[in-house]
Amino acid sequence: MGSRASTLLREEEIEEIKKETGFSHSQITRLYSRFTSLDKGENGTLSREDFQRIPELAINPLGDRIINAFFPEGEDQVNFRGFMRTLAHFRPIEDNEKNKNAAASEPLNSRTNKLLFAFRLYDLDRDDKISRDELLQVLEKVDVEQKMSIRFLH
């Protein structure tokens, strides 16, 4: 599948994604290979169902919220570029990259963008507030997961 990833992703696309996300050429190629392996419809996009087949997300109590973060409001598919933009929020913050180009926009993995991204995971109704009910939903999911893990260990 590595050859499929390198042949379908043009060099100029890789360079644009590098600039936008901060991922290296090899990371982009590897993530493209993973993206295409998840793309069961082979249409160049991923659906929520494609993400739900990822075992780590399926067992994560916040997996549905993480999956939703990949989809702009009203969208039910994400292309590779959108996939990479979302993943960029998970990249570590590197001090030497913070002020690379003063004219450039703030990196997707900046502290500010990471906080905004995390906030949106909890703000389910997208009203720019985390209500008591939204917070309780998260705490209940985590609590249920912990109880299940404790039962499994005993």
PDB file of N, CA, C and O in Angstrom, residues 22-79:
ATOM      1  N   GLY A  22       2.689  21.149   9.471  1.00  0.00           N
ATOM      2  CA  GLY A  22       3.939  20.917  10.188  1.00  0.00           C
ATOM      3  C   GLY A  22       4.406  19.468  10.176  1.00  0.00           C
ATOM      4  O   GLY A  22       5.460  19.154  10.712  1.00  0.00           O
ATOM      5  N   PHE A  23       3.638  18.582   9.552  1.00  0.00           N
ATOM      6  CA  PHE A  23       4.065  17.181   9.446  1.00  0.00           C
ATOM      7  C   PHE A  23       5.199  17.077   8.432  1.00  0.00           C
ATOM      8  O   PHE A  23       5.260  17.856   7.472  1.00  0.00           O
ATOM      9  N   SER A  24       6.075  16.107   8.613  1.00  0.00           N
ATOM     10  CA  SER A  24       7.171  15.873   7.675  1.00  0.00           C
ATOM     11  C   SER A  24       6.652  15.109   6.458  1.00  0.00           C
ATOM     12  O   SER A  24       5.549  14.539   6.472  1.00  0.00           O
ATOM     13  N   HIS A  25       7.475  15.087   5.418  1.00  0.00           N
ATOM     14  CA  HIS A  25       7.142  14.364   4.180  1.00  0.00           C
ATOM     15  C   HIS A  25       6.835  12.897   4.496  1.00  0.00           C
ATOM     16  O   HIS A  25       5.821  12.350   4.038  1.00  0.00           O
ATOM     17  N   SER A  26       7.683  12.250   5.285  1.00  0.00           N
ATOM     18  CA  SER A  26       7.474  10.825   5.585  1.00  0.00           C
ATOM     19  C   SER A  26       6.222  10.618   6.439  1.00  0.00           C
ATOM     20  O   SER A  26       5.505   9.637   6.244  1.00  0.00           O
ATOM     21  N   GLN A  27       5.933  11.534   7.358  1.00  0.00           N
ATOM     22  CA  GLN A  27       4.718  11.415   8.170  1.00  0.00           C
ATOM     23  C   GLN A  27       3.474  11.549   7.289  1.00  0.00           C
ATOM     24  O   GLN A  27       2.511  10.798   7.449  1.00  0.00           O
ATOM     25  N   ILE A  28       3.502  12.483   6.353  1.00  0.00           N
ATOM     26  CA  ILE A  28       2.361  12.688   5.460  1.00  0.00           C
ATOM     27  C   ILE A  28       2.137  11.450   4.605  1.00  0.00           C
ATOM     28  O   ILE A  28       1.007  10.975   4.460  1.00  0.00           O
ATOM     29  N   THR A  29       3.207  10.895   4.061  1.00  0.00           N
ATOM     30  CA  THR A  29       3.092   9.703   3.225  1.00  0.00           C
ATOM     31  C   THR A  29       2.543   8.525   4.028  1.00  0.00           C
ATOM     32  O   THR A  29       1.660   7.797   3.563  1.00  0.00           O
ATOM     33  N   ARG A  30       3.049   8.362   5.256  1.00  0.00           N
ATOM     34  CA  ARG A  30       2.569   7.264   6.114  1.00  0.00           C
ATOM     35  C   ARG A  30       1.094   7.464   6.478  1.00  0.00           C
ATOM     36  O   ARG A  30       0.301   6.514   6.441  1.00  0.00           O
ATOM     37  N   LEU A  31       0.721   8.699   6.817  1.00  0.00           N
ATOM     38  CA  LEU A  31      -0.677   8.971   7.174  1.00  0.00           C
ATOM     39  C   LEU A  31      -1.597   8.837   5.961  1.00  0.00           C
ATOM     40  O   LEU A  31      -2.749   8.431   6.099  1.00  0.00           O
ATOM     41  N   TYR A  32      -1.082   9.141   4.781  1.00  0.00           N
ATOM     42  CA  TYR A  32      -1.885   8.944   3.571  1.00  0.00           C
ATOM     43  C   TYR A  32      -2.139   7.455   3.348  1.00  0.00           C
ATOM     44  O   TYR A  32      -3.243   7.048   2.971  1.00  0.00           O
ATOM     45  N   SER A  33      -1.131   6.649   3.605  1.00  0.00           N
ATOM     46  CA  SER A  33      -1.295   5.202   3.482  1.00  0.00           C
ATOM     47  C   SER A  33      -2.359   4.705   4.462  1.00  0.00           C
ATOM     48  O   SER A  33      -3.221   3.896   4.112  1.00  0.00           O
ATOM     49  N   ARG A  34      -2.311   5.219   5.690  1.00  0.00           N
ATOM     50  CA  ARG A  34      -3.319   4.843   6.695  1.00  0.00           C
ATOM     51  C   ARG A  34      -4.705   5.326   6.260  1.00  0.00           C
ATOM     52  O   ARG A  34      -5.702   4.612   6.380  1.00  0.00           O
ATOM     53  N   PHE A  35      -4.775   6.560   5.755  1.00  0.00           N
ATOM     54  CA  PHE A  35      -6.029   7.138   5.274  1.00  0.00           C
ATOM     55  C   PHE A  35      -6.645   6.252   4.187  1.00  0.00           C
ATOM     56  O   PHE A  35      -7.823   5.924   4.238  1.00  0.00           O
ATOM     57  N   THR A  36      -5.833   5.858   3.205  1.00  0.00           N
ATOM     58  CA  THR A  36      -6.359   5.036   2.113  1.00  0.00           C
ATOM     59  C   THR A  36      -6.770   3.646   2.600  1.00  0.00           C
ATOM     60  O   THR A  36      -7.711   3.070   2.068  1.00  0.00           O
ATOM     61  N   SER A  37      -6.092   3.131   3.621  1.00  0.00           N
ATOM     62  CA  SER A  37      -6.499   1.819   4.149  1.00  0.00           C
ATOM     63  C   SER A  37      -7.828   1.916   4.904  1.00  0.00           C
ATOM     64  O   SER A  37      -8.580   0.948   4.960  1.00  0.00           O
ATOM     65  N   LEU A  38      -8.127   3.075   5.459  1.00  0.00           N
ATOM     66  CA  LEU A  38      -9.407   3.286   6.151  1.00  0.00           C
ATOM     67  C   LEU A  38     -10.538   3.598   5.171  1.00  0.00           C
ATOM     68  O   LEU A  38     -11.711   3.403   5.496  1.00  0.00           O
ATOM     69  N   ASP A  39     -10.197   4.081   3.996  1.00  0.00           N
ATOM     70  CA  ASP A  39     -11.173   4.499   2.982  1.00  0.00           C
ATOM     71  C   ASP A  39     -11.761   3.275   2.287  1.00  0.00           C
ATOM     72  O   ASP A  39     -11.371   2.902   1.187  1.00  0.00           O
ATOM     73  N   LYS A  40     -12.720   2.645   2.945  1.00  0.00           N
ATOM     74  CA  LYS A  40     -13.309   1.404   2.419  1.00  0.00           C
ATOM     75  C   LYS A  40     -14.091   1.634   1.128  1.00  0.00           C
ATOM     76  O   LYS A  40     -14.202   0.747   0.308  1.00  0.00           O
ATOM     77  N   GLY A  41     -14.628   2.829   0.953  1.00  0.00           N
ATOM     78  CA  GLY A  41     -15.351   3.132  -0.279  1.00  0.00           C
ATOM     79  C   GLY A  41     -14.428   3.493  -1.436  1.00  0.00           C
ATOM     80  O   GLY A  41     -14.883   3.661  -2.558  1.00  0.00           O
ATOM     81  N   GLU A  42     -13.154   3.642  -1.160  1.00  0.00           N
ATOM     82  CA  GLU A  42     -12.144   4.017  -2.157  1.00  0.00           C
ATOM     83  C   GLU A  42     -12.566   5.227  -2.983  1.00  0.00           C
ATOM     84  O   GLU A  42     -12.392   5.267  -4.199  1.00  0.00           O
ATOM     85  N   ASN A  43     -13.109   6.240  -2.279  1.00  0.00           N
ATOM     86  CA  ASN A  43     -13.553   7.453  -2.964  1.00  0.00           C
ATOM     87  C   ASN A  43     -12.753   8.687  -2.543  1.00  0.00           C
ATOM     88  O   ASN A  43     -13.134   9.807  -2.859  1.00  0.00           O
ATOM     89  N   GLY A  44     -11.668   8.488  -1.808  1.00  0.00           N
ATOM     90  CA  GLY A  44     -10.824   9.612  -1.415  1.00  0.00           C
ATOM     91  C   GLY A  44     -11.327  10.374  -0.211  1.00  0.00           C
ATOM     92  O   GLY A  44     -10.822  11.452   0.092  1.00  0.00           O
ATOM     93  N   THR A  45     -12.320   9.824   0.478  1.00  0.00           N
ATOM     94  CA  THR A  45     -12.842  10.456   1.690  1.00  0.00           C
ATOM     95  C   THR A  45     -13.100   9.385   2.742  1.00  0.00           C
ATOM     96  O   THR A  45     -13.205   8.201   2.428  1.00  0.00           O
ATOM     97  N   LEU A  46     -13.218   9.840   3.980  1.00  0.00           N
ATOM     98  CA  LEU A  46     -13.577   8.943   5.081  1.00  0.00           C
ATOM     99  C   LEU A  46     -14.919   9.363   5.645  1.00  0.00           C
ATOM    100  O   LEU A  46     -15.235  10.550   5.725  1.00  0.00           O
ATOM    101  N   SER A  47     -15.689   8.384   6.053  1.00  0.00           N
ATOM    102  CA  SER A  47     -16.978   8.627   6.713  1.00  0.00           C
ATOM    103  C   SER A  47     -16.800   8.372   8.215  1.00  0.00           C
ATOM    104  O   SER A  47     -15.771   7.851   8.650  1.00  0.00           O
ATOM    105  N   ARG A  48     -17.822   8.689   8.981  1.00  0.00           N
ATOM    106  CA  ARG A  48     -17.795   8.383  10.411  1.00  0.00           C
ATOM    107  C   ARG A  48     -17.632   6.876  10.640  1.00  0.00           C
ATOM    108  O   ARG A  48     -16.933   6.455  11.550  1.00  0.00           O
ATOM    109  N   GLU A  49     -18.272   6.086   9.785  1.00  0.00           N
ATOM    110  CA  GLU A  49     -18.177   4.634   9.909  1.00  0.00           C
ATOM    111  C   GLU A  49     -16.739   4.149   9.707  1.00  0.00           C
ATOM    112  O   GLU A  49     -16.303   3.210  10.368  1.00  0.00           O
ATOM    113  N   ASP A  50     -16.021   4.785   8.794  1.00  0.00           N
ATOM    114  CA  ASP A  50     -14.614   4.429   8.587  1.00  0.00           C
ATOM    115  C   ASP A  50     -13.816   4.655   9.872  1.00  0.00           C
ATOM    116  O   ASP A  50     -12.992   3.826  10.256  1.00  0.00           O
ATOM    117  N   PHE A  51     -14.079   5.766  10.538  1.00  0.00           N
ATOM    118  CA  PHE A  51     -13.376   6.071  11.799  1.00  0.00           C
ATOM    119  C   PHE A  51     -13.787   5.092  12.901  1.00  0.00           C
ATOM    120  O   PHE A  51     -12.971   4.713  13.738  1.00  0.00           O
ATOM    121  N   GLN A  52     -15.053   4.713  12.918  1.00  0.00           N
ATOM    122  CA  GLN A  52     -15.534   3.817  13.974  1.00  0.00           C
ATOM    123  C   GLN A  52     -14.911   2.433  13.898  1.00  0.00           C
ATOM    124  O   GLN A  52     -14.933   1.692  14.870  1.00  0.00           O
ATOM    125  N   ARG A  53     -14.330   2.094  12.766  1.00  0.00           N
ATOM    126  CA  ARG A  53     -13.632   0.815  12.637  1.00  0.00           C
ATOM    127  C   ARG A  53     -12.226   0.848  13.247  1.00  0.00           C
ATOM    128  O   ARG A  53     -11.562  -0.175  13.329  1.00  0.00           O
ATOM    129  N   ILE A  54     -11.761   2.021  13.676  1.00  0.00           N
ATOM    130  CA  ILE A  54     -10.449   2.125  14.314  1.00  0.00           C
ATOM    131  C   ILE A  54     -10.619   1.649  15.758  1.00  0.00           C
ATOM    132  O   ILE A  54     -11.345   2.277  16.539  1.00  0.00           O
ATOM    133  N   PRO A  55      -9.973   0.548  16.142  1.00  0.00           N
ATOM    134  CA  PRO A  55     -10.193  -0.027  17.478  1.00  0.00           C
ATOM    135  C   PRO A  55      -9.947   0.950  18.634  1.00  0.00           C
ATOM    136  O   PRO A  55     -10.723   0.973  19.595  1.00  0.00           O
ATOM    137  N   GLU A  56      -8.913   1.772  18.526  1.00  0.00           N
ATOM    138  CA  GLU A  56      -8.603   2.716  19.615  1.00  0.00           C
ATOM    139  C   GLU A  56      -9.706   3.752  19.802  1.00  0.00           C
ATOM    140  O   GLU A  56      -9.965   4.190  20.923  1.00  0.00           O
ATOM    141  N   LEU A  57     -10.352   4.145  18.725  1.00  0.00           N
ATOM    142  CA  LEU A  57     -11.468   5.095  18.841  1.00  0.00           C
ATOM    143  C   LEU A  57     -12.738   4.400  19.296  1.00  0.00           C
ATOM    144  O   LEU A  57     -13.542   4.973  20.023  1.00  0.00           O
ATOM    145  N   ALA A  58     -12.924   3.165  18.878  1.00  0.00           N
ATOM    146  CA  ALA A  58     -14.125   2.415  19.247  1.00  0.00           C
ATOM    147  C   ALA A  58     -14.209   2.195  20.751  1.00  0.00           C
ATOM    148  O   ALA A  58     -15.305   2.192  21.317  1.00  0.00           O
ATOM    149  N   ILE A  59     -13.072   2.022  21.417  1.00  0.00           N
ATOM    150  CA  ILE A  59     -13.089   1.772  22.863  1.00  0.00           C
ATOM    151  C   ILE A  59     -12.888   3.032  23.702  1.00  0.00           C
ATOM    152  O   ILE A  59     -13.050   2.996  24.912  1.00  0.00           O
ATOM    153  N   ASN A  60     -12.569   4.144  23.063  1.00  0.00           N
ATOM    154  CA  ASN A  60     -12.338   5.394  23.788  1.00  0.00           C
ATOM    155  C   ASN A  60     -13.682   5.995  24.193  1.00  0.00           C
ATOM    156  O   ASN A  60     -14.553   6.175  23.349  1.00  0.00           O
ATOM    157  N   PRO A  61     -13.862   6.332  25.488  1.00  0.00           N
ATOM    158  CA  PRO A  61     -15.152   6.906  25.903  1.00  0.00           C
ATOM    159  C   PRO A  61     -15.477   8.228  25.196  1.00  0.00           C
ATOM    160  O   PRO A  61     -16.629   8.602  25.106  1.00  0.00           O
ATOM    161  N   LEU A  62     -14.471   8.906  24.694  1.00  0.00           N
ATOM    162  CA  LEU A  62     -14.711  10.148  23.962  1.00  0.00           C
ATOM    163  C   LEU A  62     -14.515   9.963  22.460  1.00  0.00           C
ATOM    164  O   LEU A  62     -14.400  10.925  21.713  1.00  0.00           O
ATOM    165  N   GLY A  63     -14.478   8.703  22.023  1.00  0.00           N
ATOM    166  CA  GLY A  63     -14.236   8.403  20.621  1.00  0.00           C
ATOM    167  C   GLY A  63     -15.197   9.088  19.677  1.00  0.00           C
ATOM    168  O   GLY A  63     -14.789   9.608  18.632  1.00  0.00           O
ATOM    169  N   ASP A  64     -16.486   9.123  20.029  1.00  0.00           N
ATOM    170  CA  ASP A  64     -17.457   9.768  19.144  1.00  0.00           C
ATOM    171  C   ASP A  64     -17.183  11.253  19.001  1.00  0.00           C
ATOM    172  O   ASP A  64     -17.348  11.827  17.937  1.00  0.00           O
ATOM    173  N   ARG A  65     -16.710  11.886  20.067  1.00  0.00           N
ATOM    174  CA  ARG A  65     -16.404  13.319  19.994  1.00  0.00           C
ATOM    175  C   ARG A  65     -15.149  13.566  19.169  1.00  0.00           C
ATOM    176  O   ARG A  65     -15.067  14.541  18.427  1.00  0.00           O
ATOM    177  N   ILE A  66     -14.173  12.677  19.313  1.00  0.00           N
ATOM    178  CA  ILE A  66     -12.957  12.803  18.514  1.00  0.00           C
ATOM    179  C   ILE A  66     -13.307  12.615  17.037  1.00  0.00           C
ATOM    180  O   ILE A  66     -12.858  13.391  16.184  1.00  0.00           O
ATOM    181  N   ILE A  67     -14.122  11.629  16.745  1.00  0.00           N
ATOM    182  CA  ILE A  67     -14.536  11.389  15.359  1.00  0.00           C
ATOM    183  C   ILE A  67     -15.269  12.609  14.809  1.00  0.00           C
ATOM    184  O   ILE A  67     -14.989  13.063  13.694  1.00  0.00           O
ATOM    185  N   ASN A  68     -16.176  13.169  15.582  1.00  0.00           N
ATOM    186  CA  ASN A  68     -16.931  14.342  15.127  1.00  0.00           C
ATOM    187  C   ASN A  68     -16.025  15.526  14.821  1.00  0.00           C
ATOM    188  O   ASN A  68     -16.349  16.359  13.974  1.00  0.00           O
ATOM    189  N   ALA A  69     -14.877  15.609  15.505  1.00  0.00           N
ATOM    190  CA  ALA A  69     -13.941  16.722  15.285  1.00  0.00           C
ATOM    191  C   ALA A  69     -13.392  16.722  13.860  1.00  0.00           C
ATOM    192  O   ALA A  69     -12.967  17.764  13.359  1.00  0.00           O
ATOM    193  N   PHE A  70     -13.412  15.596  13.188  1.00  0.00           N
ATOM    194  CA  PHE A  70     -12.905  15.510  11.823  1.00  0.00           C
ATOM    195  C   PHE A  70     -13.891  16.054  10.795  1.00  0.00           C
ATOM    196  O   PHE A  70     -13.522  16.275   9.647  1.00  0.00           O
ATOM    197  N   PHE A  71     -15.140  16.265  11.200  1.00  0.00           N
ATOM    198  CA  PHE A  71     -16.179  16.633  10.254  1.00  0.00           C
ATOM    199  C   PHE A  71     -16.693  18.038  10.516  1.00  0.00           C
ATOM    200  O   PHE A  71     -17.288  18.295  11.568  1.00  0.00           O
ATOM    201  N   PRO A  72     -16.517  18.951   9.552  1.00  0.00           N
ATOM    202  CA  PRO A  72     -17.114  20.279   9.696  1.00  0.00           C
ATOM    203  C   PRO A  72     -18.633  20.140   9.805  1.00  0.00           C
ATOM    204  O   PRO A  72     -19.198  19.155   9.315  1.00  0.00           O
ATOM    205  N   GLU A  73     -19.248  21.098  10.420  1.00  0.00           N
ATOM    206  CA  GLU A  73     -20.700  21.034  10.619  1.00  0.00           C
ATOM    207  C   GLU A  73     -21.419  20.809   9.293  1.00  0.00           C
ATOM    208  O   GLU A  73     -21.154  21.467   8.295  1.00  0.00           O
ATOM    209  N   GLY A  74     -22.315  19.833   9.291  1.00  0.00           N
ATOM    210  CA  GLY A  74     -23.102  19.516   8.115  1.00  0.00           C
ATOM    211  C   GLY A  74     -22.422  18.571   7.134  1.00  0.00           C
ATOM    212  O   GLY A  74     -23.028  18.159   6.159  1.00  0.00           O
ATOM    213  N   GLU A  75     -21.173  18.239   7.373  1.00  0.00           N
ATOM    214  CA  GLU A  75     -20.435  17.350   6.467  1.00  0.00           C
ATOM    215  C   GLU A  75     -20.472  15.922   6.996  1.00  0.00           C
ATOM    216  O   GLU A  75     -20.461  15.702   8.207  1.00  0.00           O
ATOM    217  N   ASP A  76     -20.489  14.962   6.085  1.00  0.00           N
ATOM    218  CA  ASP A  76     -20.451  13.564   6.515  1.00  0.00           C
ATOM    219  C   ASP A  76     -19.262  12.812   5.920  1.00  0.00           C
ATOM    220  O   ASP A  76     -19.137  11.609   6.064  1.00  0.00           O
ATOM    221  N   GLN A  77     -18.380  13.547   5.240  1.00  0.00           N
ATOM    222  CA  GLN A  77     -17.157  12.981   4.665  1.00  0.00           C
ATOM    223  C   GLN A  77     -16.004  13.946   4.942  1.00  0.00           C
ATOM    224  O   GLN A  77     -16.218  15.157   5.020  1.00  0.00           O
ATOM    225  N   VAL A  78     -14.794  13.398   5.074  1.00  0.00           N
ATOM    226  CA  VAL A  78     -13.608  14.232   5.219  1.00  0.00           C
ATOM    227  C   VAL A  78     -12.564  13.748   4.216  1.00  0.00           C
ATOM    228  O   VAL A  78     -12.361  12.547   4.053  1.00  0.00           O
ATOM    229  N   ASN A  79     -11.941  14.695   3.515  1.00  0.00           N
ATOM    230  CA  ASN A  79     -10.888  14.331   2.572  1.00  0.00           C
ATOM    231  C   ASN A  79      -9.540  14.293   3.300  1.00  0.00           C
ATOM    232  O   ASN A  79      -9.465  14.583   4.496  1.00  0.00           O
TER     233      ASN A  79
END
